Amino acid sequence: MTLAVNNVDSGYRRIPVIKEIDFTINYGEIVGLIGLNGAGKSTLLKTILGLLTPQAGTITIENKSILDNHTDYAKKIAYIPETPILYDELTLQEHLEMTGLGYDIPREEIMKRAQPLLELFRLDDVLNWFPVHFSKGMKQKVMIVCALITNAKVLIIDEPFLGLDPLAIRDFINLLKERAANGSAVLFTTHMLSIAGDLCDSYLILSKGELVGKGDLEDLRTQFKDPEASLDDIYIAMTEMETLSQAEGTER
Ligand code: ATP
């Protein structure tokens, strides 16, 4: 099993935001994590990354948790955050070199892996630039290139398409498919359901911190009792369930 999340509760200051989260992802799979604003998607990703400690349950990659060996665990994951995090005083080239150091990539190998990605994203002419000169989309592309030069077998990506132009979105989708075909597991959040439909093998539907659906579209159709439903229909059904439970909560 690549990534196993077993009955996890997690949140901030001991208050659980996500509850009893349970799923597994295998190598080769692309899984979309879907839910309304505030559902707990980023909280779940941060917990898998080890930035938050589970309040209950366990998370393992290849049967090893972060507690077994923090460095080994971290090297198995590459993360692309919702908002690009770059160092003001490092050039693009230095960002790549720093990533290479973190993942034990030999120096000569770093640029070999990065070059085609830099060309694809039109960053090959700006290797000596500092982040202050990058547009929002360029910063996002730098994060993508840094993640994709690693050997990490698990890619965790938080809302990756915001700020990317349509060409970059298409190229990034193809890269993720290629990465999965070569044996990586990909878990990403998005509000762009049409992209999710094109990209995902399966889905995790998160509502108010709880998993209310998981599996491929057929599984979701069964779980939401609608044999014809599209992903959009399932999303709407999920939001209606939320509204209903909120109204019931207010009445009580
Ligand atoms: P979005 O789609 O808007 O990115 P999300 O599904 O990623 O939302 P989270 O960011 O995981 O949602 O937030 C889930 C809940 O946790 C929200 O109620 C939010 O207020 C709360 N929360 C998020 N970050 C913190 C924090 N640092 N401290 C306290 N509460 C937080």
Short mmCIF file of N, CA, C and O in Angstrom, two decimals, residues 101-214:
data_model
loop_
_atom_site.label_atom_id
_atom_site.label_comp_id
_atom_site.label_asym_id
_atom_site.label_seq_id
_atom_site.Cartn_x
_atom_site.Cartn_y
_atom_site.Cartn_z
N LEU A 101 19.19 18.89 -3.14
CA LEU A 101 19.89 18.54 -1.89
C LEU A 101 18.95 17.80 -0.94
O LEU A 101 19.31 16.77 -0.36
N GLY A 102 17.75 18.33 -0.82
CA GLY A 102 16.77 17.75 0.11
C GLY A 102 16.37 16.33 -0.26
O GLY A 102 16.00 15.54 0.61
N TYR A 103 16.46 16.02 -1.55
CA TYR A 103 16.01 14.69 -2.00
C TYR A 103 17.18 13.83 -2.48
O TYR A 103 16.96 12.83 -3.18
N ASP A 104 18.39 14.24 -2.13
CA ASP A 104 19.59 13.46 -2.50
C ASP A 104 19.71 13.23 -4.01
O ASP A 104 20.05 12.13 -4.46
N ILE A 105 19.40 14.25 -4.80
CA ILE A 105 19.55 14.10 -6.25
C ILE A 105 20.95 14.59 -6.62
O ILE A 105 21.32 15.71 -6.26
N PRO A 106 21.76 13.75 -7.31
CA PRO A 106 23.10 14.20 -7.69
C PRO A 106 23.02 15.51 -8.47
O PRO A 106 22.11 15.72 -9.28
N ARG A 107 24.02 16.40 -8.23
CA ARG A 107 24.02 17.75 -8.79
C ARG A 107 23.81 17.75 -10.31
O ARG A 107 23.00 18.52 -10.85
N GLU A 108 24.54 16.84 -11.03
CA GLU A 108 24.45 16.84 -12.50
C GLU A 108 23.07 16.36 -12.97
O GLU A 108 22.63 16.68 -14.07
N GLU A 109 22.43 15.59 -12.10
CA GLU A 109 21.11 15.03 -12.46
C GLU A 109 20.01 16.11 -12.36
O GLU A 109 19.02 16.05 -13.09
N ILE A 110 20.22 17.07 -11.47
CA ILE A 110 19.16 18.07 -11.19
C ILE A 110 18.76 18.79 -12.48
O ILE A 110 17.59 18.79 -12.87
N MET A 111 19.76 19.36 -13.20
CA MET A 111 19.43 20.14 -14.38
C MET A 111 18.97 19.24 -15.54
O MET A 111 18.18 19.65 -16.38
N LYS A 112 19.48 17.99 -15.55
CA LYS A 112 19.05 17.04 -16.58
C LYS A 112 17.54 16.80 -16.47
O LYS A 112 16.82 16.78 -17.46
N ARG A 113 17.09 16.63 -15.23
CA ARG A 113 15.66 16.42 -15.03
C ARG A 113 14.85 17.71 -15.22
O ARG A 113 13.72 17.68 -15.69
N ALA A 114 15.47 18.83 -14.78
CA ALA A 114 14.70 20.09 -14.79
C ALA A 114 14.54 20.67 -16.19
O ALA A 114 13.51 21.27 -16.51
N GLN A 115 15.57 20.48 -17.05
CA GLN A 115 15.60 21.19 -18.34
C GLN A 115 14.31 21.03 -19.17
O GLN A 115 13.72 22.03 -19.59
N PRO A 116 13.85 19.77 -19.41
CA PRO A 116 12.63 19.66 -20.23
C PRO A 116 11.42 20.32 -19.58
O PRO A 116 10.57 20.89 -20.28
N LEU A 117 11.38 20.29 -18.25
CA LEU A 117 10.24 20.92 -17.55
C LEU A 117 10.34 22.44 -17.66
O LEU A 117 9.34 23.13 -17.88
N LEU A 118 11.56 22.95 -17.54
CA LEU A 118 11.76 24.41 -17.65
C LEU A 118 11.38 24.89 -19.04
O LEU A 118 10.75 25.94 -19.22
N GLU A 119 11.75 24.09 -20.04
CA GLU A 119 11.41 24.47 -21.43
C GLU A 119 9.90 24.44 -21.63
O GLU A 119 9.32 25.35 -22.21
N LEU A 120 9.29 23.38 -21.13
CA LEU A 120 7.84 23.23 -21.26
C LEU A 120 7.11 24.43 -20.66
O LEU A 120 6.18 24.98 -21.25
N PHE A 121 7.57 24.86 -19.47
CA PHE A 121 6.89 25.95 -18.77
C PHE A 121 7.51 27.32 -19.09
O PHE A 121 7.23 28.30 -18.41
N ARG A 122 8.36 27.36 -20.09
CA ARG A 122 9.00 28.60 -20.54
C ARG A 122 9.75 29.32 -19.41
O ARG A 122 9.66 30.53 -19.25
N LEU A 123 10.46 28.53 -18.65
CA LEU A 123 11.25 29.12 -17.55
C LEU A 123 12.74 28.96 -17.81
O LEU A 123 13.57 29.32 -16.97
N ASP A 124 13.10 28.38 -18.96
CA ASP A 124 14.51 28.05 -19.18
C ASP A 124 15.39 29.29 -19.35
O ASP A 124 16.60 29.20 -19.18
N ASP A 125 14.77 30.44 -19.64
CA ASP A 125 15.58 31.67 -19.81
C ASP A 125 15.69 32.49 -18.52
O ASP A 125 16.29 33.56 -18.53
N VAL A 126 15.07 32.01 -17.45
CA VAL A 126 15.02 32.85 -16.25
C VAL A 126 15.65 32.16 -15.04
O VAL A 126 15.30 32.45 -13.90
N LEU A 127 16.58 31.27 -15.32
CA LEU A 127 17.20 30.51 -14.23
C LEU A 127 17.89 31.39 -13.19
O LEU A 127 18.01 31.00 -12.03
N ASN A 128 18.34 32.58 -13.62
CA ASN A 128 19.05 33.45 -12.68
C ASN A 128 18.16 34.51 -12.05
O ASN A 128 18.63 35.39 -11.36
N TRP A 129 16.87 34.40 -12.29
CA TRP A 129 15.94 35.39 -11.74
C TRP A 129 15.61 35.06 -10.27
O TRP A 129 15.58 33.88 -9.89
N PHE A 130 15.29 36.12 -9.53
CA PHE A 130 14.80 35.94 -8.16
C PHE A 130 13.27 35.98 -8.18
O PHE A 130 12.67 36.60 -9.08
N PRO A 131 12.62 35.35 -7.19
CA PRO A 131 11.15 35.26 -7.20
C PRO A 131 10.43 36.59 -7.32
O PRO A 131 9.33 36.65 -7.85
N VAL A 132 11.06 37.66 -6.86
CA VAL A 132 10.38 38.95 -6.91
C VAL A 132 10.01 39.34 -8.35
O VAL A 132 9.04 40.07 -8.57
N HIS A 133 10.74 38.78 -9.31
CA HIS A 133 10.47 39.12 -10.71
C HIS A 133 9.49 38.16 -11.40
O HIS A 133 9.17 38.33 -12.56
N PHE A 134 9.05 37.15 -10.67
CA PHE A 134 8.15 36.16 -11.28
C PHE A 134 6.69 36.59 -11.13
O PHE A 134 6.29 37.12 -10.10
N SER A 135 5.89 36.26 -12.14
CA SER A 135 4.43 36.42 -12.02
C SER A 135 3.91 35.30 -11.12
O SER A 135 4.64 34.34 -10.81
N LYS A 136 2.62 35.40 -10.73
CA LYS A 136 2.01 34.37 -9.86
C LYS A 136 2.11 32.99 -10.52
O LYS A 136 2.49 32.01 -9.90
N GLY A 137 1.76 32.96 -11.82
CA GLY A 137 1.79 31.68 -12.54
C GLY A 137 3.21 31.12 -12.63
O GLY A 137 3.42 29.92 -12.52
N MET A 138 4.18 32.02 -12.83
CA MET A 138 5.58 31.56 -12.91
C MET A 138 6.02 30.96 -11.57
O MET A 138 6.70 29.94 -11.53
N LYS A 139 5.60 31.60 -10.48
CA LYS A 139 5.96 31.06 -9.16
C LYS A 139 5.37 29.66 -8.98
O LYS A 139 6.02 28.76 -8.47
N GLN A 140 4.11 29.53 -9.43
CA GLN A 140 3.46 28.21 -9.31
C GLN A 140 4.22 27.18 -10.15
O GLN A 140 4.42 26.04 -9.73
N LYS A 141 4.67 27.60 -11.33
CA LYS A 141 5.41 26.68 -12.20
C LYS A 141 6.74 26.27 -11.56
O LYS A 141 7.20 25.14 -11.72
N VAL A 142 7.38 27.20 -10.85
CA VAL A 142 8.63 26.86 -10.17
C VAL A 142 8.37 25.76 -9.13
O VAL A 142 9.13 24.78 -9.02
N MET A 143 7.26 25.91 -8.38
CA MET A 143 6.92 24.88 -7.38
C MET A 143 6.69 23.54 -8.07
O MET A 143 7.09 22.50 -7.56
N ILE A 144 6.04 23.58 -9.22
CA ILE A 144 5.74 22.34 -9.96
C ILE A 144 7.05 21.69 -10.42
O ILE A 144 7.25 20.48 -10.23
N VAL A 145 7.93 22.49 -11.00
CA VAL A 145 9.20 21.92 -11.49
C VAL A 145 10.00 21.33 -10.33
O VAL A 145 10.52 20.21 -10.42
N CYS A 146 10.05 22.07 -9.21
CA CYS A 146 10.79 21.55 -8.04
C CYS A 146 10.21 20.21 -7.60
O CYS A 146 10.95 19.28 -7.30
N ALA A 147 8.89 20.10 -7.56
CA ALA A 147 8.28 18.84 -7.12
C ALA A 147 8.56 17.71 -8.11
O ALA A 147 8.84 16.57 -7.72
N LEU A 148 8.53 18.05 -9.40
CA LEU A 148 8.64 16.99 -10.41
C LEU A 148 10.07 16.53 -10.68
O LEU A 148 10.27 15.50 -11.32
N ILE A 149 11.07 17.26 -10.20
CA ILE A 149 12.44 16.74 -10.38
C ILE A 149 12.78 15.73 -9.29
O ILE A 149 13.79 15.04 -9.37
N THR A 150 11.97 15.64 -8.25
CA THR A 150 12.27 14.69 -7.16
C THR A 150 11.86 13.27 -7.58
O THR A 150 11.12 13.09 -8.55
N ASN A 151 12.34 12.31 -6.78
CA ASN A 151 11.93 10.92 -7.00
C ASN A 151 10.71 10.55 -6.18
O ASN A 151 10.37 9.38 -6.10
N ALA A 152 10.13 11.55 -5.51
CA ALA A 152 9.05 11.24 -4.56
C ALA A 152 7.97 10.39 -5.22
O ALA A 152 7.52 10.70 -6.32
N LYS A 153 7.55 9.35 -4.52
CA LYS A 153 6.55 8.45 -5.08
C LYS A 153 5.14 8.90 -4.75
O LYS A 153 4.17 8.38 -5.27
N VAL A 154 5.03 9.88 -3.83
CA VAL A 154 3.71 10.42 -3.49
C VAL A 154 3.73 11.93 -3.76
O VAL A 154 4.56 12.65 -3.21
N LEU A 155 2.84 12.37 -4.62
CA LEU A 155 2.72 13.80 -4.90
C LEU A 155 1.46 14.32 -4.22
O LEU A 155 0.37 13.79 -4.44
N ILE A 156 1.64 15.35 -3.39
CA ILE A 156 0.52 15.95 -2.69
C ILE A 156 0.39 17.38 -3.21
O ILE A 156 1.33 18.18 -3.11
N ILE A 157 -0.77 17.69 -3.77
CA ILE A 157 -0.89 18.95 -4.49
C ILE A 157 -2.18 19.66 -4.05
O ILE A 157 -3.27 19.09 -4.15
N ASP A 158 -2.01 20.89 -3.57
CA ASP A 158 -3.16 21.64 -3.07
C ASP A 158 -3.58 22.67 -4.12
O ASP A 158 -2.84 23.61 -4.39
N GLU A 159 -4.74 22.47 -4.69
CA GLU A 159 -5.34 23.38 -5.69
C GLU A 159 -4.28 23.88 -6.69
O GLU A 159 -3.89 25.04 -6.68
N PRO A 160 -3.80 22.98 -7.55
CA PRO A 160 -2.63 23.30 -8.36
C PRO A 160 -2.87 24.18 -9.58
O PRO A 160 -1.93 24.71 -10.15
N PHE A 161 -4.12 24.35 -9.96
CA PHE A 161 -4.34 24.96 -11.28
C PHE A 161 -4.59 26.47 -11.23
O PHE A 161 -4.58 27.13 -12.25
N LEU A 162 -4.80 26.99 -9.99
CA LEU A 162 -5.05 28.42 -9.86
C LEU A 162 -3.83 29.19 -10.34
O LEU A 162 -2.71 28.87 -9.95
N GLY A 163 -4.07 30.18 -11.18
CA GLY A 163 -2.95 31.02 -11.60
C GLY A 163 -2.21 30.48 -12.81
O GLY A 163 -1.37 31.17 -13.36
N LEU A 164 -2.51 29.25 -13.22
CA LEU A 164 -1.84 28.72 -14.42
C LEU A 164 -2.67 29.07 -15.65
O LEU A 164 -3.91 29.03 -15.61
N ASP A 165 -1.98 29.38 -16.76
CA ASP A 165 -2.71 29.63 -18.00
C ASP A 165 -3.17 28.29 -18.59
O ASP A 165 -2.68 27.23 -18.18
N PRO A 166 -4.14 28.31 -19.51
CA PRO A 166 -4.70 27.05 -20.04
C PRO A 166 -3.65 26.11 -20.63
O PRO A 166 -3.76 24.88 -20.48
N LEU A 167 -2.63 26.68 -21.25
CA LEU A 167 -1.56 25.85 -21.82
C LEU A 167 -0.81 25.12 -20.71
O LEU A 167 -0.55 23.91 -20.80
N ALA A 168 -0.49 25.86 -19.65
CA ALA A 168 0.23 25.26 -18.52
C ALA A 168 -0.64 24.23 -17.82
O ALA A 168 -0.14 23.18 -17.38
N ILE A 169 -1.94 24.49 -17.72
CA ILE A 169 -2.85 23.52 -17.09
C ILE A 169 -2.81 22.21 -17.88
O ILE A 169 -2.64 21.13 -17.32
N ARG A 170 -2.91 22.33 -19.19
CA ARG A 170 -2.89 21.12 -20.04
C ARG A 170 -1.58 20.36 -19.86
O ARG A 170 -1.57 19.14 -19.68
N ASP A 171 -0.46 21.09 -19.90
CA ASP A 171 0.84 20.44 -19.77
C ASP A 171 1.00 19.78 -18.40
O ASP A 171 1.54 18.68 -18.28
N PHE A 172 0.52 20.48 -17.37
CA PHE A 172 0.65 19.94 -16.01
C PHE A 172 -0.19 18.67 -15.86
O PHE A 172 0.25 17.68 -15.26
N ILE A 173 -1.40 18.68 -16.42
CA ILE A 173 -2.26 17.49 -16.38
C ILE A 173 -1.52 16.31 -17.03
O ILE A 173 -1.47 15.21 -16.48
N ASN A 174 -0.92 16.56 -18.19
CA ASN A 174 -0.20 15.48 -18.88
C ASN A 174 0.97 14.97 -18.05
O ASN A 174 1.24 13.77 -18.00
N LEU A 175 1.67 15.90 -17.40
CA LEU A 175 2.81 15.50 -16.56
C LEU A 175 2.35 14.63 -15.39
O LEU A 175 3.02 13.65 -15.03
N LEU A 176 1.21 15.00 -14.79
CA LEU A 176 0.71 14.20 -13.66
C LEU A 176 0.30 12.80 -14.13
O LEU A 176 0.58 11.80 -13.46
N LYS A 177 -0.34 12.75 -15.30
CA LYS A 177 -0.73 11.43 -15.83
C LYS A 177 0.51 10.57 -16.09
O LYS A 177 0.53 9.38 -15.79
N GLU A 178 1.54 11.22 -16.65
CA GLU A 178 2.79 10.51 -16.95
C GLU A 178 3.44 10.00 -15.67
O GLU A 178 3.89 8.87 -15.59
N ARG A 179 3.44 10.88 -14.67
CA ARG A 179 4.05 10.54 -13.38
C ARG A 179 3.34 9.33 -12.75
O ARG A 179 3.97 8.42 -12.24
N ALA A 180 1.99 9.36 -12.82
CA ALA A 180 1.22 8.24 -12.26
C ALA A 180 1.49 6.97 -13.08
O ALA A 180 1.69 5.89 -12.52
N ALA A 181 1.54 7.12 -14.40
CA ALA A 181 1.79 5.94 -15.26
C ALA A 181 3.16 5.33 -14.94
O ALA A 181 3.36 4.12 -15.07
N ASN A 182 4.09 6.18 -14.49
CA ASN A 182 5.42 5.67 -14.11
C ASN A 182 5.47 5.19 -12.66
O ASN A 182 6.54 4.91 -12.13
N GLY A 183 4.31 5.17 -12.00
CA GLY A 183 4.27 4.50 -10.70
C GLY A 183 4.12 5.39 -9.47
O GLY A 183 4.19 4.89 -8.36
N SER A 184 3.89 6.70 -9.66
CA SER A 184 3.69 7.53 -8.47
C SER A 184 2.21 7.57 -8.09
O SER A 184 1.34 7.30 -8.91
N ALA A 185 1.95 7.92 -6.84
CA ALA A 185 0.58 8.17 -6.39
C ALA A 185 0.40 9.69 -6.31
O ALA A 185 1.30 10.39 -5.86
N VAL A 186 -0.75 10.16 -6.77
CA VAL A 186 -1.00 11.60 -6.77
C VAL A 186 -2.30 11.88 -6.01
O VAL A 186 -3.33 11.28 -6.29
N LEU A 187 -2.21 12.76 -5.02
CA LEU A 187 -3.41 13.22 -4.31
C LEU A 187 -3.47 14.73 -4.45
O LEU A 187 -2.52 15.43 -4.09
N PHE A 188 -4.55 15.23 -5.01
CA PHE A 188 -4.65 16.69 -5.17
C PHE A 188 -6.06 17.19 -4.87
O PHE A 188 -7.03 16.46 -4.99
N THR A 189 -6.12 18.45 -4.44
CA THR A 189 -7.42 19.07 -4.24
C THR A 189 -7.70 19.99 -5.42
O THR A 189 -6.77 20.55 -6.01
N THR A 190 -8.96 20.12 -5.74
CA THR A 190 -9.34 21.13 -6.73
C THR A 190 -10.82 21.45 -6.62
O THR A 190 -11.62 20.63 -6.16
N HIS A 191 -11.15 22.68 -7.00
CA HIS A 191 -12.56 23.05 -7.15
C HIS A 191 -12.96 22.95 -8.62
O HIS A 191 -14.10 23.20 -8.97
N MET A 192 -11.98 22.62 -9.48
CA MET A 192 -12.27 22.56 -10.92
C MET A 192 -12.69 21.13 -11.28
O MET A 192 -11.85 20.27 -11.57
N LEU A 193 -13.98 20.89 -11.23
CA LEU A 193 -14.47 19.51 -11.36
C LEU A 193 -14.23 18.93 -12.75
O LEU A 193 -14.05 17.73 -12.89
N SER A 194 -14.23 19.79 -13.78
CA SER A 194 -14.03 19.24 -15.13
C SER A 194 -12.61 18.68 -15.25
O SER A 194 -12.40 17.62 -15.85
N ILE A 195 -11.66 19.38 -14.62
CA ILE A 195 -10.27 18.88 -14.65
C ILE A 195 -10.19 17.59 -13.83
O ILE A 195 -9.58 16.61 -14.25
N ALA A 196 -10.84 17.60 -12.67
CA ALA A 196 -10.81 16.40 -11.82
C ALA A 196 -11.36 15.21 -12.60
O ALA A 196 -10.79 14.11 -12.56
N GLY A 197 -12.46 15.45 -13.32
CA GLY A 197 -13.07 14.36 -14.09
C GLY A 197 -12.13 13.79 -15.13
O GLY A 197 -12.11 12.59 -15.39
N ASP A 198 -11.31 14.66 -15.73
CA ASP A 198 -10.38 14.23 -16.77
C ASP A 198 -9.20 13.47 -16.18
O ASP A 198 -8.66 12.53 -16.76
N LEU A 199 -8.80 13.88 -14.98
CA LEU A 199 -7.52 13.44 -14.43
C LEU A 199 -7.61 12.27 -13.46
O LEU A 199 -6.71 11.42 -13.40
N CYS A 200 -8.72 12.19 -12.71
CA CYS A 200 -8.73 11.30 -11.54
C CYS A 200 -9.15 9.88 -11.85
O CYS A 200 -10.08 9.66 -12.62
N ASP A 201 -8.50 8.92 -11.18
CA ASP A 201 -8.98 7.54 -11.18
C ASP A 201 -10.08 7.38 -10.15
O ASP A 201 -10.99 6.59 -10.31
N SER A 202 -9.93 8.13 -9.04
CA SER A 202 -10.95 8.07 -8.00
C SER A 202 -10.97 9.37 -7.21
O SER A 202 -10.12 10.24 -7.42
N TYR A 203 -11.94 9.46 -6.30
CA TYR A 203 -12.19 10.72 -5.59
C TYR A 203 -12.37 10.46 -4.10
O TYR A 203 -12.79 9.37 -3.69
N LEU A 204 -12.09 11.50 -3.34
CA LEU A 204 -12.46 11.53 -1.92
C LEU A 204 -13.34 12.76 -1.77
O LEU A 204 -12.93 13.86 -2.12
N ILE A 205 -14.56 12.57 -1.29
CA ILE A 205 -15.47 13.70 -1.13
C ILE A 205 -15.54 14.04 0.35
O ILE A 205 -15.98 13.21 1.17
N LEU A 206 -15.07 15.23 0.66
CA LEU A 206 -14.96 15.65 2.06
C LEU A 206 -16.03 16.70 2.34
O LEU A 206 -16.15 17.70 1.62
N SER A 207 -16.81 16.46 3.39
CA SER A 207 -17.86 17.42 3.76
C SER A 207 -17.77 17.66 5.26
O SER A 207 -17.88 16.70 6.05
N LYS A 208 -17.55 18.90 5.65
CA LYS A 208 -17.44 19.26 7.07
C LYS A 208 -16.52 18.32 7.83
O LYS A 208 -16.87 17.80 8.90
N GLY A 209 -15.39 18.04 7.24
CA GLY A 209 -14.37 17.25 7.92
C GLY A 209 -14.58 15.74 7.88
O GLY A 209 -13.81 14.99 8.46
N GLU A 210 -15.65 15.30 7.20
CA GLU A 210 -15.87 13.85 7.14
C GLU A 210 -15.90 13.39 5.68
O GLU A 210 -16.38 14.11 4.81
N LEU A 211 -15.41 12.18 5.47
CA LEU A 211 -15.46 11.61 4.12
C LEU A 211 -16.86 11.09 3.87
O LEU A 211 -17.30 10.14 4.53
N VAL A 212 -17.57 11.70 2.93
CA VAL A 212 -18.94 11.27 2.66
C VAL A 212 -19.01 10.46 1.36
O VAL A 212 -20.06 9.95 1.00
N GLY A 213 -17.88 10.35 0.66
CA GLY A 213 -17.85 9.54 -0.54
C GLY A 213 -16.42 9.21 -0.91
O GLY A 213 -15.53 10.03 -0.68
N LYS A 214 -16.20 8.01 -1.42
CA LYS A 214 -14.86 7.68 -1.93
C LYS A 214 -14.95 6.57 -2.96
O LYS A 214 -15.84 5.73 -2.90
#
